[in-house]
Short mmCIF file of C-alpha atoms in Angstrom, two decimals:
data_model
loop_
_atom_site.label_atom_id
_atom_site.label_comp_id
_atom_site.label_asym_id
_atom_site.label_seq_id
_atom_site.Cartn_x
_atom_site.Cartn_y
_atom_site.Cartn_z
CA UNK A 1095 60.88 -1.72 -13.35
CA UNK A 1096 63.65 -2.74 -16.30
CA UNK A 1097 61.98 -6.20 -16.69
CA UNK A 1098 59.06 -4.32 -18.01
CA UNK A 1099 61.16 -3.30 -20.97
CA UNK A 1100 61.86 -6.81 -21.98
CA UNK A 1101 58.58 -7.10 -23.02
CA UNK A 1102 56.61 -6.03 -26.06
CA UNK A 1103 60.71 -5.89 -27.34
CA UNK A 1104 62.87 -7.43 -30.26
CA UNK A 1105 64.70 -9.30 -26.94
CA UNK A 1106 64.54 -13.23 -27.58
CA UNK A 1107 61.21 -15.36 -26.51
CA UNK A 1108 62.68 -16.69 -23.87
CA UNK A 1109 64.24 -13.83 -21.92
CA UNK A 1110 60.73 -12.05 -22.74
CA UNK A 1111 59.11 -14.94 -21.43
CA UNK A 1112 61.39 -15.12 -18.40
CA UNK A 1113 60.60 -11.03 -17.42
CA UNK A 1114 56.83 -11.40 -17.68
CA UNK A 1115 56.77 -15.08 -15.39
CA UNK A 1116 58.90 -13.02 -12.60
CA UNK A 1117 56.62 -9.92 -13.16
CA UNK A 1118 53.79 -11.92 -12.40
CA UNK A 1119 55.53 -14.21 -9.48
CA UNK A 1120 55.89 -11.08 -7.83
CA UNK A 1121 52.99 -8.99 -8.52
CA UNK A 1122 52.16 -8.77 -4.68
CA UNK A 1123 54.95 -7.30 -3.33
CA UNK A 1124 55.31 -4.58 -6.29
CA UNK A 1125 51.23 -3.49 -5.62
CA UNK A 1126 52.72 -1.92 -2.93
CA UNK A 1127 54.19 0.80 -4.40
CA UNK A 1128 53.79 2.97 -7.38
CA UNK A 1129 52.58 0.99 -10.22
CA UNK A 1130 51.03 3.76 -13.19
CA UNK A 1131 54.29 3.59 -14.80
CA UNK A 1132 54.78 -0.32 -14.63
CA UNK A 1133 51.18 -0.95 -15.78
CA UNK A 1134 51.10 1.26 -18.52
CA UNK A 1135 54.21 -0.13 -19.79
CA UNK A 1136 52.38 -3.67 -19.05
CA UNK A 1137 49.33 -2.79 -20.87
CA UNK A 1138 51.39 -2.21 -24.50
CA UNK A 1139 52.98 -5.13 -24.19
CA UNK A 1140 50.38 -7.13 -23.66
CA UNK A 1141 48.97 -5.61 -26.56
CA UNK A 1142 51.56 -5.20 -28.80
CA UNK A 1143 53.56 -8.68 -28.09
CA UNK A 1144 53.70 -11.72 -30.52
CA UNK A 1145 54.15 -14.11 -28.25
CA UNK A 1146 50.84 -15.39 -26.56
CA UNK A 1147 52.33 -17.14 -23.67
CA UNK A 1148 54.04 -13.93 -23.00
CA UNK A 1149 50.89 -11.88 -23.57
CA UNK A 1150 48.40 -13.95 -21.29
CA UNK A 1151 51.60 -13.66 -18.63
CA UNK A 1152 51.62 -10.26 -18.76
CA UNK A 1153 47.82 -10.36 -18.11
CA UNK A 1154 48.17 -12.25 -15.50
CA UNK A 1155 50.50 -9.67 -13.99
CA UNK A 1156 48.12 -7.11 -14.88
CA UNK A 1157 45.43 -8.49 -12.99
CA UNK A 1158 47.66 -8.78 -9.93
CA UNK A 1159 48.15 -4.95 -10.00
CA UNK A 1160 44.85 -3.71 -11.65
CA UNK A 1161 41.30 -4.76 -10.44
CA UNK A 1162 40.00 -3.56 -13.59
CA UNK A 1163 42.72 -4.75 -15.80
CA UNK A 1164 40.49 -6.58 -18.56
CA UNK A 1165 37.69 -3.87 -18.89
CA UNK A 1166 41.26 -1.64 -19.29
CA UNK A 1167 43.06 -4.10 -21.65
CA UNK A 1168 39.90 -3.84 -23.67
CA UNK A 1169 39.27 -0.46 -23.64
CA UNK A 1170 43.00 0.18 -25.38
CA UNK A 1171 42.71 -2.36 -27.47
CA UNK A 1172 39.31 -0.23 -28.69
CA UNK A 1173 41.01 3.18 -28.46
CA UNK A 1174 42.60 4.47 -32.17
CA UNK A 1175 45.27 6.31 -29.87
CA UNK A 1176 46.60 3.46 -28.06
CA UNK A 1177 49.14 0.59 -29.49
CA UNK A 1178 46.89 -2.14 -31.65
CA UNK A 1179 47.00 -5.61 -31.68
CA UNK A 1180 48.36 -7.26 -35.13
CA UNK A 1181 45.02 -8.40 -35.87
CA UNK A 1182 42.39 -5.76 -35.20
CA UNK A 1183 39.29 -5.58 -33.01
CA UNK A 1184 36.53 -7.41 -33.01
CA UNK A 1185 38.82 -9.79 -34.41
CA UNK A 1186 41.36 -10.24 -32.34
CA UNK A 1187 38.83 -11.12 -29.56
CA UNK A 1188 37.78 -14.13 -31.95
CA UNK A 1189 41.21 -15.64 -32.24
CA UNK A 1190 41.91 -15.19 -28.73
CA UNK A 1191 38.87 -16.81 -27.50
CA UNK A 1192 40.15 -20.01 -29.58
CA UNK A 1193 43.29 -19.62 -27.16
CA UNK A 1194 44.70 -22.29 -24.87
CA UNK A 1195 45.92 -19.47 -22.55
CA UNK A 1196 42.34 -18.66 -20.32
CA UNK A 1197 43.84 -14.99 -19.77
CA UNK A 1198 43.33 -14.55 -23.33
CA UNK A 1199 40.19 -15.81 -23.57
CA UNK A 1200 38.84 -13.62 -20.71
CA UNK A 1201 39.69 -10.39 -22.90
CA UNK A 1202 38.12 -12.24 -25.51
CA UNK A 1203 34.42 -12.47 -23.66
CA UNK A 1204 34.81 -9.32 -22.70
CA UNK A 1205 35.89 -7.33 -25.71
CA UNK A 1206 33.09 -9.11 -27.20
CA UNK A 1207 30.01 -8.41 -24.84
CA UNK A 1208 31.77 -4.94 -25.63
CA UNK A 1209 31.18 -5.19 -28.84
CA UNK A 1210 27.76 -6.94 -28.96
CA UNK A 1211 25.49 -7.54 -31.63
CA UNK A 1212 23.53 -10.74 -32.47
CA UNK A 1213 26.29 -12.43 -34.15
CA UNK A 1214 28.47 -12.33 -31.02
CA UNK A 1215 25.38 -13.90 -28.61
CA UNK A 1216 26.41 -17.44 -29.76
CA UNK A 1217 30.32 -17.54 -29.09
CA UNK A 1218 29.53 -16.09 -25.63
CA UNK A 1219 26.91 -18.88 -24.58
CA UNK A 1220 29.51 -21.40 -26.02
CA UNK A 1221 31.80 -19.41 -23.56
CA UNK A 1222 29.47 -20.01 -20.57
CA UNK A 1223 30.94 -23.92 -21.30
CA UNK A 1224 34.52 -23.04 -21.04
CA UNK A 1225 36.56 -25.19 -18.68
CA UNK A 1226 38.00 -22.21 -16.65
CA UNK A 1227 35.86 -20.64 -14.10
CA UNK A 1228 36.39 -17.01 -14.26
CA UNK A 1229 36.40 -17.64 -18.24
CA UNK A 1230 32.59 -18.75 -17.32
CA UNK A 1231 31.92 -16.22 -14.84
CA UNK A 1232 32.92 -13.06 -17.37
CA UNK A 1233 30.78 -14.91 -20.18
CA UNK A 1234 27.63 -15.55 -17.53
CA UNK A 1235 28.08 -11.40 -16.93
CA UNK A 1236 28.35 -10.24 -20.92
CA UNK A 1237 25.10 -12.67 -21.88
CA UNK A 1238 23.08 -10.94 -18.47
CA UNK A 1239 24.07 -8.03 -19.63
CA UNK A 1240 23.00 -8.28 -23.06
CA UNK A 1241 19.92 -10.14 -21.47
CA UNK A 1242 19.44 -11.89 -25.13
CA UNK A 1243 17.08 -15.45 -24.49
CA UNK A 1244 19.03 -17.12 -26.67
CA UNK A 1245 21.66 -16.99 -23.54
CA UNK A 1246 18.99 -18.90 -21.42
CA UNK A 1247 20.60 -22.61 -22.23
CA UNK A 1248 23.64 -22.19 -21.94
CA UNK A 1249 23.50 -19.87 -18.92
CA UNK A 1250 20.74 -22.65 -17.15
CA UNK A 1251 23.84 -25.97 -17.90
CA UNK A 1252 25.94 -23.53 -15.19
CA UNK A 1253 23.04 -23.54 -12.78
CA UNK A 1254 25.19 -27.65 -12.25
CA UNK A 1255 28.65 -26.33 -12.11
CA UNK A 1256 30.60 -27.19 -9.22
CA UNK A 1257 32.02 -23.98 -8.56
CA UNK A 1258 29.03 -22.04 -6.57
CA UNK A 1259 30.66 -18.88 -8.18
CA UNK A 1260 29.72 -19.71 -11.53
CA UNK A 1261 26.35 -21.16 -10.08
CA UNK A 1262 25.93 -17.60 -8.77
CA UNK A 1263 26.70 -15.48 -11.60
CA UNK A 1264 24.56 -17.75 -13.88
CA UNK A 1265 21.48 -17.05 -11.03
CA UNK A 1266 22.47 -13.30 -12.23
CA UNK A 1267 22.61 -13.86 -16.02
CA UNK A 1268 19.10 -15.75 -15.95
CA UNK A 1269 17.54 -13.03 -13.38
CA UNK A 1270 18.71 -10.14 -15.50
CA UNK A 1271 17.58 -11.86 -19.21
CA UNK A 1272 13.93 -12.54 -17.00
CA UNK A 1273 12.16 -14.15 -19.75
CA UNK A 1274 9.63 -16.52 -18.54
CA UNK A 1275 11.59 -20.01 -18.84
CA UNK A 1276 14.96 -18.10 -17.25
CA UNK A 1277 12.89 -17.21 -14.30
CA UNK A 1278 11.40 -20.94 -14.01
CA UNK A 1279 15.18 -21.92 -13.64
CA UNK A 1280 15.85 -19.67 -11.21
CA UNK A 1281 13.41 -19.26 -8.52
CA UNK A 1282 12.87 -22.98 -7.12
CA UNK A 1283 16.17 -23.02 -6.05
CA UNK A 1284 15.91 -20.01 -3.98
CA UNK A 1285 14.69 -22.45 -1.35
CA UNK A 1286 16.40 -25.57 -2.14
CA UNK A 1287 20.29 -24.11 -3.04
CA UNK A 1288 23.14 -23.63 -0.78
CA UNK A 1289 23.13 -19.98 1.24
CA UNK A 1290 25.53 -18.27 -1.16
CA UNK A 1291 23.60 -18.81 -3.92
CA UNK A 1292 20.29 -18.53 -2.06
CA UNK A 1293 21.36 -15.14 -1.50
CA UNK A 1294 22.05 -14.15 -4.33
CA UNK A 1295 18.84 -15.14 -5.80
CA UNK A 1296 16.97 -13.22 -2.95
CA UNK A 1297 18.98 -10.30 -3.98
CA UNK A 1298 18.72 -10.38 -7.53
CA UNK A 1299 15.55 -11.36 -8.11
CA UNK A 1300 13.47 -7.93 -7.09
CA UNK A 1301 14.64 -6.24 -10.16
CA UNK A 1302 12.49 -8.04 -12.42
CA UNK A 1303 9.90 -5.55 -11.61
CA UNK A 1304 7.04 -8.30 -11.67
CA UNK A 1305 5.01 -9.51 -9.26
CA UNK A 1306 5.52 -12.94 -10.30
CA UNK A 1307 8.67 -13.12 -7.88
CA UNK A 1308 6.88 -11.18 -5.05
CA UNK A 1309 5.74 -14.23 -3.43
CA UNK A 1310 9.06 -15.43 -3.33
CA UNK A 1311 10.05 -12.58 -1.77
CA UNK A 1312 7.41 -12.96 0.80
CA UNK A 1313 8.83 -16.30 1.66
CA UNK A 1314 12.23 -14.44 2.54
CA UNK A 1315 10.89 -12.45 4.26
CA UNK A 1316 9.16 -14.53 6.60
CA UNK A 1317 12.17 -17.19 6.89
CA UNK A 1318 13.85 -17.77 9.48
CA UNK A 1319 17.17 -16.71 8.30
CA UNK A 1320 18.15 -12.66 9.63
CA UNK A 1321 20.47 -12.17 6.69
CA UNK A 1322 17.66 -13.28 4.07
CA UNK A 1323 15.03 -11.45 5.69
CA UNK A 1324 17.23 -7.96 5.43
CA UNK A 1325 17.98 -8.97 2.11
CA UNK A 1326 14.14 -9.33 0.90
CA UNK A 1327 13.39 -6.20 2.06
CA UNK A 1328 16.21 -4.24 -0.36
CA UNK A 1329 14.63 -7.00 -2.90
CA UNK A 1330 11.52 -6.05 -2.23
CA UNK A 1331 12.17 -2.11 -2.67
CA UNK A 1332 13.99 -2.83 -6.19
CA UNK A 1333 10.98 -4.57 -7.31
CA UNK A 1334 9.35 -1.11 -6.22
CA UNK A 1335 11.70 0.95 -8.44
CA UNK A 1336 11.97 -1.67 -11.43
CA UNK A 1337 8.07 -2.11 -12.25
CA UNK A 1338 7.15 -0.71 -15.52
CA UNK A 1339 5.17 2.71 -15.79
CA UNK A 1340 2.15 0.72 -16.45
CA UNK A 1341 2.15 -1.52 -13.69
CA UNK A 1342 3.73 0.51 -11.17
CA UNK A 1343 0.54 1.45 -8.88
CA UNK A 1344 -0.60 -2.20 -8.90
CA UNK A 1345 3.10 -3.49 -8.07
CA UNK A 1346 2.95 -0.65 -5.30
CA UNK A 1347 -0.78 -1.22 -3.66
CA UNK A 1348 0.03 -5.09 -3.58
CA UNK A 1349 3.46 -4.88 -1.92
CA UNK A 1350 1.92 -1.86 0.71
CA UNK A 1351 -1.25 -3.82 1.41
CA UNK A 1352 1.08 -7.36 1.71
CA UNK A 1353 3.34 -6.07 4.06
CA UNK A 1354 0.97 -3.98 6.14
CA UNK A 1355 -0.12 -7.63 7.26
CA UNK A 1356 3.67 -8.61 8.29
CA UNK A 1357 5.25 -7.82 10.92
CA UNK A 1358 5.67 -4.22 11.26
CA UNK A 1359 8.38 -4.92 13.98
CA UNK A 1360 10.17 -7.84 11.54
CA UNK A 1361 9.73 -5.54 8.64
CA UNK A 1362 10.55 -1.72 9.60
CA UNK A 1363 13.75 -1.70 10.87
CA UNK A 1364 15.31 -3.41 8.29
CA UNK A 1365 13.67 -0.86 5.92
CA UNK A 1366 15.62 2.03 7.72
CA UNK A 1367 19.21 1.10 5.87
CA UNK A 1368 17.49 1.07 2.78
CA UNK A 1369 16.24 4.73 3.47
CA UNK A 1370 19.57 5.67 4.15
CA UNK A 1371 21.11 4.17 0.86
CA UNK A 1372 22.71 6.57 -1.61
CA UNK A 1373 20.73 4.85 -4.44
CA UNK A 1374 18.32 7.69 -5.25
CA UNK A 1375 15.35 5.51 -6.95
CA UNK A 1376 16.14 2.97 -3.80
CA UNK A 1377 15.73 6.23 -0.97
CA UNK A 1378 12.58 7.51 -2.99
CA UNK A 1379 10.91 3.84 -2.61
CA UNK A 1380 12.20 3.42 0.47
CA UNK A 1381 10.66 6.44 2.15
CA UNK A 1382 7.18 5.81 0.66
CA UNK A 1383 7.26 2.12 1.44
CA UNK A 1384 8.47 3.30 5.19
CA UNK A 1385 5.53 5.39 5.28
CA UNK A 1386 3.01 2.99 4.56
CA UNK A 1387 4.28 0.45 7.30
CA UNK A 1388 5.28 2.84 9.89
CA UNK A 1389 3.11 3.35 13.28
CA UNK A 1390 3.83 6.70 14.64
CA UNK A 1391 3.49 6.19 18.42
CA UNK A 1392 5.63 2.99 18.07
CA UNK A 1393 8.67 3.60 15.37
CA UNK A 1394 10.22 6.48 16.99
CA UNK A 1395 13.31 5.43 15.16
CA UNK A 1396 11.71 5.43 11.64
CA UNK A 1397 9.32 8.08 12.14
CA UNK A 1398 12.40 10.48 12.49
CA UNK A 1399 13.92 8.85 9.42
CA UNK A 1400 10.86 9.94 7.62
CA UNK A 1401 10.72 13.39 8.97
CA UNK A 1402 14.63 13.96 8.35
CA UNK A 1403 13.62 13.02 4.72
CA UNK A 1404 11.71 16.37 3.78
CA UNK A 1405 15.11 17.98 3.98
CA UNK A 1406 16.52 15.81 1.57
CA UNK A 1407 18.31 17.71 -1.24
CA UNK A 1408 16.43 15.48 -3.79
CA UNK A 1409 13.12 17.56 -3.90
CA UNK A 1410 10.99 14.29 -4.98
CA UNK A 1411 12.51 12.42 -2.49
CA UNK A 1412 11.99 14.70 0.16
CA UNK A 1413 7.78 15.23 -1.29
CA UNK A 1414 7.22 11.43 -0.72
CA UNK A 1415 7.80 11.73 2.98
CA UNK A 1416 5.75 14.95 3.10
CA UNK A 1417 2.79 12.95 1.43
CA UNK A 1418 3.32 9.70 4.24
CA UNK A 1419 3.31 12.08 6.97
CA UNK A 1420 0.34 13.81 6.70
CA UNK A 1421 -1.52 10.60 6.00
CA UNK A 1422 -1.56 10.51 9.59
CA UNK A 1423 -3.55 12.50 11.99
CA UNK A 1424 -1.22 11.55 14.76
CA UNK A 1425 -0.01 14.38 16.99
CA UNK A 1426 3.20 12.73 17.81
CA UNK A 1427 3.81 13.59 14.39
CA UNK A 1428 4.06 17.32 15.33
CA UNK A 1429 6.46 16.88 18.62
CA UNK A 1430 8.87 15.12 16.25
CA UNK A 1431 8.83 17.32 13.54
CA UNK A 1432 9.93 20.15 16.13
CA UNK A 1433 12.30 18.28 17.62
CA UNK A 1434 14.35 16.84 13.95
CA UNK A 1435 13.66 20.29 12.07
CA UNK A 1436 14.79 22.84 15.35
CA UNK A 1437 18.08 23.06 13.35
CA UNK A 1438 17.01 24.24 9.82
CA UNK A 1439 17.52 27.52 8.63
CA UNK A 1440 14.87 29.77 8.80
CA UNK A 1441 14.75 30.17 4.87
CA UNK A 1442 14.83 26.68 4.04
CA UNK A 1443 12.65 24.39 2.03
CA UNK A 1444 12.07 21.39 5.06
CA UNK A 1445 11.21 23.93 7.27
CA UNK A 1446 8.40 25.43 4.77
CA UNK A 1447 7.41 21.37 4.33
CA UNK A 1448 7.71 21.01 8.11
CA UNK A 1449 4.89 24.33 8.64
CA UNK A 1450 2.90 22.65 5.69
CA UNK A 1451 3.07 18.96 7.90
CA UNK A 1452 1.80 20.87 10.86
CA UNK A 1453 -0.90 22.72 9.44
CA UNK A 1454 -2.53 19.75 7.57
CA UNK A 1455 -2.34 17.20 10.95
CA UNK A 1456 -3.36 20.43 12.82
CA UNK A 1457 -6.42 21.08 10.71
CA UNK A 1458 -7.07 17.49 10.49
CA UNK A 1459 -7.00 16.63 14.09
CA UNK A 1460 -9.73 19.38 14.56
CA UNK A 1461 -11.81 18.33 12.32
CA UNK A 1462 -12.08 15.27 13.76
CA UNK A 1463 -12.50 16.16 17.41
CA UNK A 1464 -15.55 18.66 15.65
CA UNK A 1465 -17.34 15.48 13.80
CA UNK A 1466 -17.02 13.35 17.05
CA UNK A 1467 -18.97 16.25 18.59
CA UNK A 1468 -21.53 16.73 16.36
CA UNK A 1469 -24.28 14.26 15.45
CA UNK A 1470 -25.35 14.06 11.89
CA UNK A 1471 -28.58 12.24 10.59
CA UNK A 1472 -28.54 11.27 7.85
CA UNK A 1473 -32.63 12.40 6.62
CA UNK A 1474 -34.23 12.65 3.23
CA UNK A 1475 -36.93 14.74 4.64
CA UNK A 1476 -36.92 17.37 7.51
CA UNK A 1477 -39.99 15.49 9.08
CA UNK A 1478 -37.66 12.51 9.18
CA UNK A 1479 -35.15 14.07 12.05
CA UNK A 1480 -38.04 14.45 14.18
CA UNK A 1481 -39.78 10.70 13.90
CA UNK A 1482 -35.97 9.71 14.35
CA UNK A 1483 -35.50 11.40 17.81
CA UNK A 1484 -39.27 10.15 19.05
CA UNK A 1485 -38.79 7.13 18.43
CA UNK A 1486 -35.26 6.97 20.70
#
């Protein structure tokens, strides 16, 4: 488009200005077609231009046409091959974060959670007080995602905002730091805050890895809310895949032996989408926590889930549901497993898990019908079997 190359020109201020407000008037309606060579013009002049009315203008047009405009505009202003800025970066992101123009200072928080460092942690709580919204909102993401405590304050003065999108992504910031005191801010309102951010909360909060929040999730889980309930139980299998190394089987045997005393019915078939996620760590969790709640002769539904999982192409994955399965002794197990595997090829690694299934409830099944049919007495002496039986 020619406006684009008034900008980033020697053309006066005010016909540069006058291009980039009509750019961004009509950013809509231009989305529709083929933008790569508008934006990329766009992108060096909203680098490269003096003016920073014009510039945050030209942002805002760039934001119209590219989701991912700022994480873009940063990346260039990073790059030594694109266009630079007159002042350089990081310091550039310092001058614009003093801007009146909030497009600027939204490059500015996030060039500098780019950047990072311990010097940076203060201007980006002070950012979490900005009087724009989505200036707060990108600041409340950097200091989560640096996760530094000294974020906590500032992030805990948004948990009052009255935009519940900055309420949320401060819930996020304070779950993600998950220091002690950030947690206390967080988890009372779980039950006392609007759904949106209740939600998010429920969601969130699993990936602490602790079982500090598990009781929380319990109360989820057992609300009477569908759409909280479904979202516990993904919770509930991130705080499965997020407990340290050295916790891990205690996380594991609580959450098992907790839920086992739920619901099966509440709690299994909103398991099953979680088993089908493409999250790897989530599908490995979910499988083994599927297994441990499961009753063969009543989840048809899940029971195949876990049998279709020992053909999964991830090999640990697909061992997990090997393990659950022949946990049980159940037969049913058996007329399933034909009926999922009939299609594998002969050759193939589920169907060599699938014969290994068999055999174990196979052999395990007749072992038990051959104790039931044999008595054992316990004796410490032969002449003890026979006082035993006289005195029947």
């Amino acid at each position: 488009m020619r406006l684009a190359t008034y900008l980033g020109s020697n053309e006066q201020l005010a016909v540069r200005q006058e291009a980039a407000h009509i750019l961004a008037q009509s950013a809509d309606s231009i989305r529709e077609g083929d933008t790569d060579e508008l934006t990329a013009q766009l992108y060096t002049a909203a680098i490269t231009e003096s003016d920073d009315t014009v510039r945050a203008t030209i942002i805002k047009a760039l934001r119209a046409l590219d989701a991912e405009a700022v994480e873009t505009l940063v990346t260039k202003i990073e790059s030594p091959d694109a266009a630079t800025p007159t002042t350089p970066s990081p310091l550039v992101y310092g001058e614009w974060l003093e801007s009146d123009h909030a497009e600027l200072r939204l490059v500015a928080v996030a060039g500098l959670g780019r950047v990072g460092g311990d010097q940076i942690v203060s201007k980006l709580a002070a950012a979490c007080a900005d009087h724009d919204p989505r200036v707060q909102i990108r600041a409340l993401t950097e200091c989560g995602r640096l996760g530094d405590p000294r974020c906590v304050d500032a992030a805990v003065k948004c948990l009052d905002s009255d935009e519940v999108e900055v309420r949320i992504a401060a819930v996020s910031c304070l779950i993600q730091i998950g220091t002690d005191d950030a947690l206390t801010a967080v988890m009372p309102l779980a039950k006392t805050a609007e759904p949106p951010v209740q939600h998010a909360i429920i969601e969130e909060i699993g990936t602490v890895g602790s079982l500090r929040v598990f009781g929380l999730l319990l109360w989820a889980l057992t609300s009477d809310v569908a759409e909280l309930q479904e979202t516990a139980v993904r919770s509930i299998v991130d705080l499965l895949v997020n407990a340290p190394a050295d916790d891990s089987h205690t996380v594991r045997m609580t959450v098992g032996t907790h839920l086992q005393r739920c619901s099966a019915q509440d709690v299994v078939p909103k398991l099953r989408p979680v088993v089908a996620t493409d999250s790897q760590q989530r599908r490995r969790n979910g499988i083994w926590l599927l297994g441990e709640l499961i009753e063969p002769t009543e989840h048809t539904d899940s029971l195949t889930a876990l049998i279709e999982a020992i053909g999964d192409d991830d090999t640990k994955t697909a061992n997990i549901a090997v393990s659950q399965l022949v946990s049980y002794d159940e037969p049913v197990i058996i007329d399933r497993l034909e009926a999922v595997i009939k299609t594998a090829d002969f050759d193939s690694p589920a169907l060599q898990r699938a014969d290994h299934i068999r055999e174990q409830i196979t052999h395990k099944t007749a072992t038990d019908h051959l104790e039931e049919a044999v008595e054992y007495t316990r004796v410490s002496d032969p002449a003890d079997y026979t006082r035993k039986h006289a005195e029947r």
